[in-house]
CSV table of C-alpha atoms and ligand atoms in Angstrom, one decimal:
chain,number,residue,atom,x,y,z
O,6,MET,CA,-5.7,12.2,-25.2
O,7,LYS,CA,-6.1,8.8,-23.6
O,8,SER,CA,-6.4,9.2,-19.8
O,9,LYS,CA,-3.8,7.4,-17.6
O,10,ILE,CA,-5.0,4.6,-15.4
O,11,CYS,CA,-3.7,4.6,-11.8
O,12,LEU,CA,-4.2,1.6,-9.6
O,13,THR,CA,-3.1,0.5,-6.2
O,14,GLY,CA,-4.1,-1.9,-3.5
O,15,ILE,CA,-3.6,-2.3,0.2
O,16,LYS,CA,-3.9,-5.6,2.1
O,17,PRO,CA,-6.5,-5.6,4.9
O,18,THR,CA,-4.1,-6.7,7.6
O,19,GLY,CA,-4.7,-4.0,10.2
O,20,THR,CA,-5.5,-0.3,10.4
O,21,PRO,CA,-3.2,1.4,7.9
O,22,HIS,CA,-0.2,3.1,9.4
O,23,LEU,CA,1.8,6.2,8.6
O,24,GLY,CA,4.1,4.3,6.2
O,25,ASN,CA,1.0,3.2,4.2
O,26,TYR,CA,-0.3,6.7,4.2
O,27,ILE,CA,2.9,8.4,3.1
O,28,GLY,CA,4.2,5.7,0.8
O,29,SER,CA,1.0,4.7,-1.0
O,30,ILE,CA,-2.3,6.4,0.0
O,31,LYS,CA,-1.2,10.1,-0.1
O,32,PRO,CA,0.6,9.9,-3.5
O,33,ALA,CA,-2.4,7.8,-4.9
O,34,LEU,CA,-4.9,10.5,-3.7
O,35,SER,CA,-2.9,13.2,-5.3
O,36,LEU,CA,-2.6,11.3,-8.6
O,37,ALA,CA,-6.4,10.8,-8.5
O,38,LYS,CA,-6.9,14.6,-8.5
O,39,LYS,CA,-4.9,15.1,-11.7
O,40,GLU,CA,-6.6,15.8,-15.0
O,41,ASN,CA,-6.6,13.0,-17.5
O,42,HIS,CA,-6.1,10.4,-14.7
O,43,GLN,CA,-8.6,7.7,-13.9
O,44,SER,CA,-8.0,6.0,-10.5
O,45,PHE,CA,-8.9,2.5,-9.2
O,46,TYR,CA,-7.9,1.7,-5.6
O,47,PHE,CA,-8.8,-1.6,-4.0
O,48,ILE,CA,-8.6,-3.7,-0.9
O,49,ALA,CA,-6.4,-6.7,-1.6
O,50,ASP,CA,-8.4,-9.2,0.5
O,51,TYR,CA,-7.3,-12.3,-1.3
O,52,HIS,CA,-3.7,-11.3,-0.6
O,53,ALA,CA,-4.5,-10.9,3.1
O,54,LEU,CA,-5.9,-14.4,3.2
O,55,ILE,CA,-2.3,-15.7,2.9
O,56,ASN,CA,-1.7,-14.7,6.5
O,57,ASN,CA,-5.1,-14.0,8.1
O,58,HIS,CA,-7.3,-17.0,8.7
O,59,ASP,CA,-9.5,-15.3,11.3
O,60,LYS,CA,-12.9,-14.6,9.8
O,61,SER,CA,-14.1,-11.8,12.0
O,62,MET,CA,-10.7,-10.1,12.0
O,63,LEU,CA,-10.5,-10.2,8.2
O,64,GLU,CA,-14.0,-8.7,7.9
O,65,GLU,CA,-13.1,-5.9,10.3
O,66,GLN,CA,-9.9,-5.1,8.6
O,67,ILE,CA,-11.5,-4.9,5.2
O,68,TYR,CA,-13.8,-2.2,6.7
O,69,GLU,CA,-10.7,-0.5,8.3
O,70,VAL,CA,-8.8,-0.2,5.0
O,71,ALA,CA,-11.9,1.1,3.1
O,72,ALA,CA,-12.7,3.6,5.9
O,73,SER,CA,-9.1,4.8,5.9
O,74,TRP,CA,-9.1,5.6,2.2
O,75,LEU,CA,-12.4,7.4,2.5
O,76,ALA,CA,-11.5,9.3,5.6
O,77,LEU,CA,-8.2,10.4,4.1
O,78,GLY,CA,-10.0,12.0,1.1
O,79,LEU,CA,-10.9,9.4,-1.5
O,80,ASP,CA,-13.8,10.8,-3.5
O,81,SER,CA,-15.8,7.7,-4.4
O,82,GLU,CA,-17.5,9.5,-7.3
O,83,LYS,CA,-14.2,10.1,-9.1
O,84,THR,CA,-12.1,7.2,-7.8
O,85,THR,CA,-13.4,3.6,-7.9
O,86,LEU,CA,-12.9,1.9,-4.6
O,87,TYR,CA,-13.5,-1.9,-4.6
O,88,GLN,CA,-12.8,-5.2,-3.0
O,89,GLN,CA,-10.5,-7.5,-5.0
O,90,SER,CA,-12.6,-10.6,-4.2
O,91,ASP,CA,-15.7,-9.0,-5.8
O,92,ILE,CA,-14.0,-9.3,-9.2
O,93,PRO,CA,-13.7,-13.0,-10.0
O,94,GLU,CA,-12.2,-12.3,-13.4
O,95,ILE,CA,-9.0,-11.4,-11.6
O,96,LEU,CA,-8.6,-15.0,-10.6
O,97,GLU,CA,-9.2,-16.3,-14.1
O,98,LEU,CA,-6.5,-13.9,-15.3
O,99,ASN,CA,-4.3,-15.1,-12.4
O,100,TRP,CA,-4.3,-18.6,-13.8
O,101,ILE,CA,-3.6,-17.5,-17.3
O,102,LEU,CA,-0.8,-15.3,-16.2
O,103,SER,CA,0.7,-18.0,-14.0
O,104,CYS,CA,1.4,-19.9,-17.3
O,105,PHE,CA,3.6,-17.0,-18.4
O,106,ALA,CA,5.4,-16.6,-15.1
O,107,GLY,CA,8.8,-18.4,-14.7
O,108,LYS,CA,9.1,-20.4,-11.5
O,109,GLY,CA,12.6,-19.0,-11.2
O,110,LEU,CA,11.2,-15.5,-11.3
O,111,LEU,CA,8.9,-16.3,-8.4
O,112,ASN,CA,11.7,-18.0,-6.5
O,113,ARG,CA,13.4,-14.6,-6.3
O,114,ALA,CA,10.4,-12.6,-5.1
O,115,HIS,CA,11.3,-11.1,-1.8
O,116,ALA,CA,8.5,-12.4,0.4
O,117,TYR,CA,9.2,-16.0,-0.6
O,118,LYS,CA,12.9,-15.5,-0.5
O,119,ALA,CA,12.7,-14.1,3.0
O,120,ALA,CA,10.6,-17.1,4.2
O,121,THR,CA,13.0,-19.6,2.7
O,122,ASP,CA,16.1,-17.8,4.0
O,123,LYS,CA,14.6,-17.8,7.5
O,124,ASN,CA,13.9,-21.5,7.3
O,125,LYS,CA,17.4,-22.3,6.1
O,126,GLN,CA,18.9,-20.4,8.9
O,127,SER,CA,16.9,-22.4,11.4
O,128,HIS,CA,17.8,-25.7,9.6
O,129,LYS,CA,14.2,-26.4,8.6
O,130,ASP,CA,13.0,-27.5,5.2
O,131,CYS,CA,13.3,-24.4,3.0
O,132,ASP,CA,9.5,-24.5,2.2
O,133,SER,CA,8.3,-25.1,5.7
O,134,GLY,CA,5.2,-23.1,6.4
O,135,VAL,CA,5.2,-21.6,2.9
O,136,SER,CA,1.8,-21.8,1.2
O,137,MET,CA,1.2,-21.7,-2.5
O,138,GLY,CA,-0.6,-18.4,-1.8
O,139,LEU,CA,2.6,-16.9,-0.6
O,140,PHE,CA,4.7,-18.3,-3.4
O,141,CYS,CA,2.2,-17.2,-6.1
O,142,TYR,CA,1.6,-13.7,-4.5
O,143,PRO,CA,3.3,-11.8,-7.3
O,144,VAL,CA,1.2,-13.4,-10.0
O,145,LEU,CA,-2.1,-12.4,-8.3
O,146,MET,CA,-0.6,-9.0,-8.0
O,147,ALA,CA,0.1,-8.9,-11.7
O,148,ALA,CA,-3.5,-9.9,-12.4
O,149,ASP,CA,-4.7,-7.1,-10.2
O,150,ILE,CA,-2.6,-4.6,-12.2
O,151,LEU,CA,-3.0,-5.9,-15.7
O,152,PHE,CA,-6.8,-6.6,-15.8
O,153,ILE,CA,-7.5,-2.9,-16.0
O,154,SER,CA,-4.6,-1.9,-18.2
O,155,SER,CA,-3.0,0.2,-15.4
O,156,ASP,CA,-0.4,2.7,-16.5
O,157,ILE,CA,0.7,4.0,-13.1
O,158,VAL,CA,1.0,2.1,-9.8
O,159,PRO,CA,1.7,4.3,-6.7
O,160,VAL,CA,3.5,2.2,-4.1
O,161,GLY,CA,6.2,2.3,-1.5
O,162,ALA,CA,9.7,1.2,-2.6
O,163,ASP,CA,9.2,-2.4,-1.2
O,164,GLN,CA,6.6,-3.1,-3.9
O,165,VAL,CA,8.7,-2.2,-6.9
O,166,GLN,CA,10.0,-5.7,-7.4
O,167,HIS,CA,6.4,-6.9,-7.7
O,168,ILE,CA,5.6,-4.3,-10.4
O,169,GLU,CA,8.7,-5.4,-12.3
O,170,ILE,CA,7.4,-9.0,-12.1
O,171,ALA,CA,4.0,-7.8,-13.5
O,172,ARG,CA,5.9,-6.1,-16.4
O,173,ASP,CA,7.9,-9.2,-17.1
O,174,ILE,CA,4.8,-11.4,-17.2
O,175,ALA,CA,2.9,-8.9,-19.5
O,176,GLN,CA,5.9,-8.6,-21.8
O,177,THR,CA,6.1,-12.4,-22.1
O,178,PHE,CA,2.4,-12.6,-22.9
O,179,ASN,CA,2.6,-9.8,-25.5
O,180,HIS,CA,5.6,-11.3,-27.1
O,181,THR,CA,3.7,-14.5,-27.6
O,182,TYR,CA,0.3,-13.1,-28.8
O,183,GLY,CA,0.9,-9.5,-29.8
O,184,GLU,CA,0.2,-6.3,-27.9
O,185,THR,CA,-2.6,-7.1,-25.5
O,186,LEU,CA,-1.5,-6.1,-22.0
O,187,SER,CA,-0.4,-2.6,-21.0
O,188,ILE,CA,3.0,-2.4,-19.4
O,189,PRO,CA,2.6,-0.6,-16.0
O,190,GLU,CA,5.1,1.8,-14.3
O,191,SER,CA,5.6,2.0,-10.6
O,192,PHE,CA,5.3,5.5,-9.1
O,193,VAL,CA,7.5,5.8,-6.0
O,194,GLN,CA,7.9,9.2,-4.4
O,195,LYS,CA,11.5,9.5,-3.4
O,196,GLU,CA,11.0,11.2,-0.1
O,197,ALA,CA,8.2,8.8,0.8
O,198,ALA,CA,9.8,5.6,-0.4
O,199,LEU,CA,10.6,4.2,3.0
O,200,VAL,CA,9.0,5.6,6.1
O,201,PRO,CA,11.0,4.4,9.2
O,202,GLY,CA,9.2,2.7,12.1
O,203,LEU,CA,9.5,3.6,15.7
O,204,ASP,CA,12.7,1.4,16.0
O,205,GLY,CA,14.3,2.8,12.8
O,206,ARG,CA,13.6,-0.2,10.6
O,207,LYS,CA,11.0,0.0,7.8
O,208,MET,CA,7.6,0.9,9.3
O,209,SER,CA,5.5,-2.3,9.0
O,210,LYS,CA,2.7,-4.0,10.7
O,211,SER,CA,4.7,-7.2,10.7
O,212,TYR,CA,7.5,-5.5,12.8
O,213,ASN,CA,5.0,-4.0,15.2
O,214,ASN,CA,6.9,-0.7,15.0
O,215,HIS,CA,4.2,1.3,13.3
O,216,ILE,CA,2.1,4.4,14.0
O,217,PRO,CA,-1.5,3.4,13.3
O,218,LEU,CA,-3.2,6.3,11.5
O,219,PHE,CA,-6.2,6.9,13.7
O,220,LEU,CA,-5.0,6.5,17.2
O,221,PRO,CA,-6.7,8.8,19.7
O,222,GLU,CA,-4.5,11.9,20.5
O,223,LYS,CA,-3.3,10.7,23.9
O,224,LYS,CA,-2.2,7.3,22.6
O,225,LEU,CA,-0.6,8.8,19.6
O,226,ARG,CA,1.5,11.2,21.8
O,227,LYS,CA,2.4,8.3,24.1
O,228,LEU,CA,3.6,6.2,21.2
O,229,ILE,CA,5.8,9.0,19.8
O,230,MET,CA,7.3,9.8,23.2
O,231,LYS,CA,8.5,6.2,23.3
O,232,ILE,CA,10.7,6.5,20.2
O,233,PRO,CA,14.2,5.4,21.4
O,234,THR,CA,16.7,8.3,21.4
O,235,ASP,CA,20.2,8.6,22.9
O,236,SER,CA,21.2,10.5,26.0
O,237,THR,CA,22.7,13.6,24.3
O,238,PRO,CA,22.0,16.6,26.4
O,239,PRO,CA,19.4,19.1,25.1
O,240,GLU,CA,21.9,21.9,24.3
O,241,THR,CA,24.2,19.6,22.3
O,242,PRO,CA,23.9,20.1,18.5
O,243,LYS,CA,22.3,17.1,16.8
O,244,ASP,CA,22.6,15.8,13.3
O,245,PRO,CA,19.0,15.7,12.0
O,246,GLU,CA,19.9,13.1,9.3
O,247,GLN,CA,20.9,10.6,12.0
O,248,SER,CA,17.7,11.0,14.0
O,249,ASN,CA,14.7,8.8,13.5
O,250,VAL,CA,12.5,11.5,15.1
O,251,PHE,CA,13.6,13.9,12.3
O,252,LYS,CA,13.2,11.3,9.6
O,253,LEU,CA,9.6,10.9,10.6
O,254,TYR,CA,9.1,14.7,10.8
O,255,GLN,CA,10.4,14.9,7.3
O,256,THR,CA,7.6,12.7,5.9
O,257,LEU,CA,4.9,15.3,6.6
O,258,ALA,CA,6.7,18.6,6.9
O,259,ASN,CA,6.7,21.3,4.3
O,260,PRO,CA,10.0,22.8,3.2
O,261,ASN,CA,9.8,25.8,5.6
O,262,GLN,CA,9.0,23.6,8.6
O,263,LEU,CA,11.8,21.3,7.6
O,264,ASN,CA,14.4,24.1,7.4
O,265,GLU,CA,13.3,25.5,10.8
O,266,GLN,CA,13.4,22.0,12.3
O,267,ARG,CA,16.8,21.3,10.9
O,268,GLU,CA,18.1,24.6,12.4
O,269,LYS,CA,16.7,23.7,15.8
O,270,TYR,CA,18.5,20.3,15.7
O,271,GLN,CA,21.8,22.0,14.8
O,272,ASN,CA,21.3,24.6,17.6
O,273,GLY,CA,20.4,21.9,20.1
O,274,ILE,CA,16.9,20.7,20.9
O,275,SER,CA,15.8,18.3,23.7
O,276,TRP,CA,14.5,15.0,22.4
O,277,GLY,CA,11.3,15.6,24.4
O,278,GLU,CA,10.7,18.8,22.5
O,279,ALA,CA,11.6,17.2,19.1
O,280,LYS,CA,9.1,14.4,19.8
O,281,GLN,CA,6.4,16.9,20.9
O,282,GLU,CA,6.8,18.8,17.6
O,283,LEU,CA,6.6,15.5,15.7
O,284,TYR,CA,3.5,14.6,17.6
O,285,GLU,CA,1.9,18.0,16.8
O,286,LEU,CA,2.7,17.7,13.1
O,287,ILE,CA,1.2,14.2,12.8
O,288,ASN,CA,-1.8,15.1,14.9
O,289,LYS,CA,-2.6,18.2,12.9
O,290,ASP,CA,-2.4,16.3,9.6
O,291,LEU,CA,-4.6,13.4,10.8
O,292,ALA,CA,-7.1,14.9,13.2
O,293,PRO,CA,-9.8,15.7,10.6
O,294,ALA,CA,-9.5,12.3,9.0
O,295,ARG,CA,-9.7,10.6,12.5
O,296,GLU,CA,-13.2,12.0,13.0
O,297,ARG,CA,-14.4,11.0,9.5
O,298,TYR,CA,-12.8,7.5,10.1
O,299,ALA,CA,-14.8,7.0,13.4
O,300,ASP,CA,-18.0,8.1,11.7
O,301,LEU,CA,-17.5,5.7,8.8
O,302,MET,CA,-16.7,2.8,11.1
O,303,ASN,CA,-20.0,3.5,12.9
O,304,ASN,CA,-21.8,3.5,9.6
O,305,LYS,CA,-20.5,0.4,7.8
O,306,LYS,CA,-23.5,0.3,5.5
O,307,ILE,CA,-22.1,3.3,3.6
O,308,ILE,CA,-18.8,1.5,3.2
O,309,ARG,CA,-20.5,-1.6,1.8
O,310,GLU,CA,-22.5,0.5,-0.6
O,311,ILE,CA,-19.4,2.3,-1.9
O,312,LEU,CA,-17.6,-1.0,-2.4
O,313,ARG,CA,-20.6,-2.5,-4.2
O,314,GLU,CA,-20.8,0.4,-6.6
O,315,GLY,CA,-17.0,0.2,-7.1
O,316,ALA,CA,-17.2,-3.4,-8.1
O,317,GLU,CA,-20.1,-2.7,-10.5
O,318,ARG,CA,-18.0,-0.1,-12.3
O,319,VAL,CA,-14.9,-2.3,-12.5
O,320,ARG,CA,-16.3,-5.7,-13.4
O,321,PRO,CA,-17.3,-4.8,-17.0
O,322,LYS,CA,-13.7,-3.7,-17.6
O,323,ALA,CA,-12.3,-6.9,-16.2
O,324,GLN,CA,-14.8,-8.9,-18.4
O,325,ASN,CA,-13.7,-7.0,-21.5
O,326,LEU,CA,-10.0,-7.6,-21.0
O,327,LEU,CA,-10.5,-11.3,-20.1
O,328,GLN,CA,-12.5,-11.7,-23.3
O,329,GLU,CA,-9.7,-10.2,-25.3
O,330,VAL,CA,-7.1,-12.4,-23.6
O,331,LYS,CA,-9.1,-15.5,-24.1
O,332,GLU,CA,-9.6,-14.7,-27.8
O,333,ARG,CA,-5.8,-14.1,-28.2
O,334,ILE,CA,-4.9,-17.4,-26.7
O,335,GLY,CA,-7.4,-19.5,-28.6
O,336,LEU,CA,-9.9,-20.3,-25.9
O,337,LYS,CA,-12.9,-18.6,-27.7
O,338,LEU,CA,-14.0,-20.9,-30.5
O,339,LYS,CA,-15.3,-19.2,-33.6
M,412,ADP,P1,2.9,-3.6,5.8
M,412,ADP,O1,4.4,-3.7,5.4
M,412,ADP,O2,2.7,-2.8,7.0
M,412,ADP,O3,2.2,-4.9,5.8
M,412,ADP,P2,1.6,-3.2,3.3
M,412,ADP,O4,2.4,-4.3,2.7
M,412,ADP,O5,0.1,-3.6,3.5
M,412,ADP,O6,2.2,-2.7,4.7
M,412,ADP,O7,1.7,-1.9,2.4
M,412,ADP,C1,0.7,-1.2,1.7
M,412,ADP,C2,1.3,-0.1,0.9
M,412,ADP,O8,2.0,0.8,1.7
M,412,ADP,C3,2.4,-0.5,-0.2
M,412,ADP,O9,2.3,0.3,-1.3
M,412,ADP,C4,3.7,-0.3,0.5
M,412,ADP,O10,4.8,-0.1,-0.4
M,412,ADP,C5,3.4,0.9,1.3
M,412,ADP,N1,4.2,0.9,2.5
M,412,ADP,C6,4.1,0.1,3.6
M,412,ADP,N2,5.1,0.3,4.5
M,412,ADP,C7,5.7,1.4,4.1
M,412,ADP,C8,6.8,2.2,4.6
M,412,ADP,N3,7.4,2.0,5.8
M,412,ADP,N4,7.3,3.3,3.8
M,412,ADP,C9,6.7,3.6,2.6
M,412,ADP,N5,5.7,2.9,2.1
M,412,ADP,C10,5.2,1.8,2.8
M,413,LIG,N1,1.4,-6.3,-2.4
M,413,LIG,C1,0.9,-5.0,-2.0
M,413,LIG,C2,1.4,-4.8,-0.6
M,413,LIG,O1,1.8,-5.7,0.1
M,413,LIG,C3,-0.6,-5.0,-2.1
M,413,LIG,C4,-1.1,-5.1,-3.4
M,413,LIG,C5,-1.8,-6.2,-3.9
M,413,LIG,C6,-1.0,-4.2,-4.5
M,413,LIG,N2,-2.1,-6.1,-5.3
M,413,LIG,C7,-1.6,-4.9,-5.7
M,413,LIG,C8,-0.4,-3.0,-4.6
M,413,LIG,C9,-1.6,-4.2,-6.9
M,413,LIG,C10,-0.4,-2.4,-5.9
M,413,LIG,C11,-1.0,-3.0,-7.0
M,413,LIG,O2,1.3,-3.7,-0.1
């Protein structure tokens, strides 16, 4: 049986947070353990270049994302971990695919749409501050996914539109030249689709409402204690579904813990206690990885070596697919 190819990427734009872990890293790591699954996880550094023009910060954040994957359990023998910019074939494919991507399709992509909507609201030119990198973001993402014939792409719900765009581009290509590109499926875990941030909106580095994964214990506790709550007295029953503290608890708890916690809310729990329990749950889950993360960040040579080996494994696959694509479109003269 042909094995399924799983692929996902994370932008190096800061230490990954709980939303990245629950929405993307954790499901990706469990897919990687499945039989008949080959996994390829990468650091989307060219995507990060859209916003990050600070050389040393970008470098550091590439290390941070790689170290996070490894600390959280990625086995680099089984899963190929690599840096996007080490695979130049992705950029060749990016150009080819851009010739199959309707501009209208990209006009509707959510990052571009959000930028133009914001400009319109403040009466600026709609494309003010928008780079071609931001506009073409989904095409590069399609190249990331299609160059390796990905079957499954584990992501948070916010990325589903991008996978749909990749599917659309691949189908247009196949329609023109015959079956060449595999059509990927997004893999979104319902309960992990959207992890709320400290303020209740989607957890995101760009909203600065995130829980970074490897904060020292004390800082982690302090951050969790700051989650805004109302002034309901401790003994008053609380609706868990209305509480951000509970929603965060839900992302890591097992069914038993969840039932117990639900009961406590219904019987009345103080917010301080509820937050303490959330802190303990997160801390217990992340403490072992925190140590491995610190070791790796003190030993960057190991990270460089793993990324180099990853690129060596992936590049021949990229070269093969590109060769086939070029033959299909008539660029390889015979
Ligand atoms: P950010 O929004 O903080 O910049 P990224 O865009 O780098 O995060 O996201 C990397 C991966 O993590 C993507 O698969 C994305 O869907 C997932 N992800 C990010 N934030 C969340 C969240 N709050 N809930 C679930 N998944 C998320
Ligand atoms: N766009 C994704 C994000 O913001 C990162 C990413 C880039 C990605 N290329 C990808 C995710 C390919 C999955 C597959 O999180």
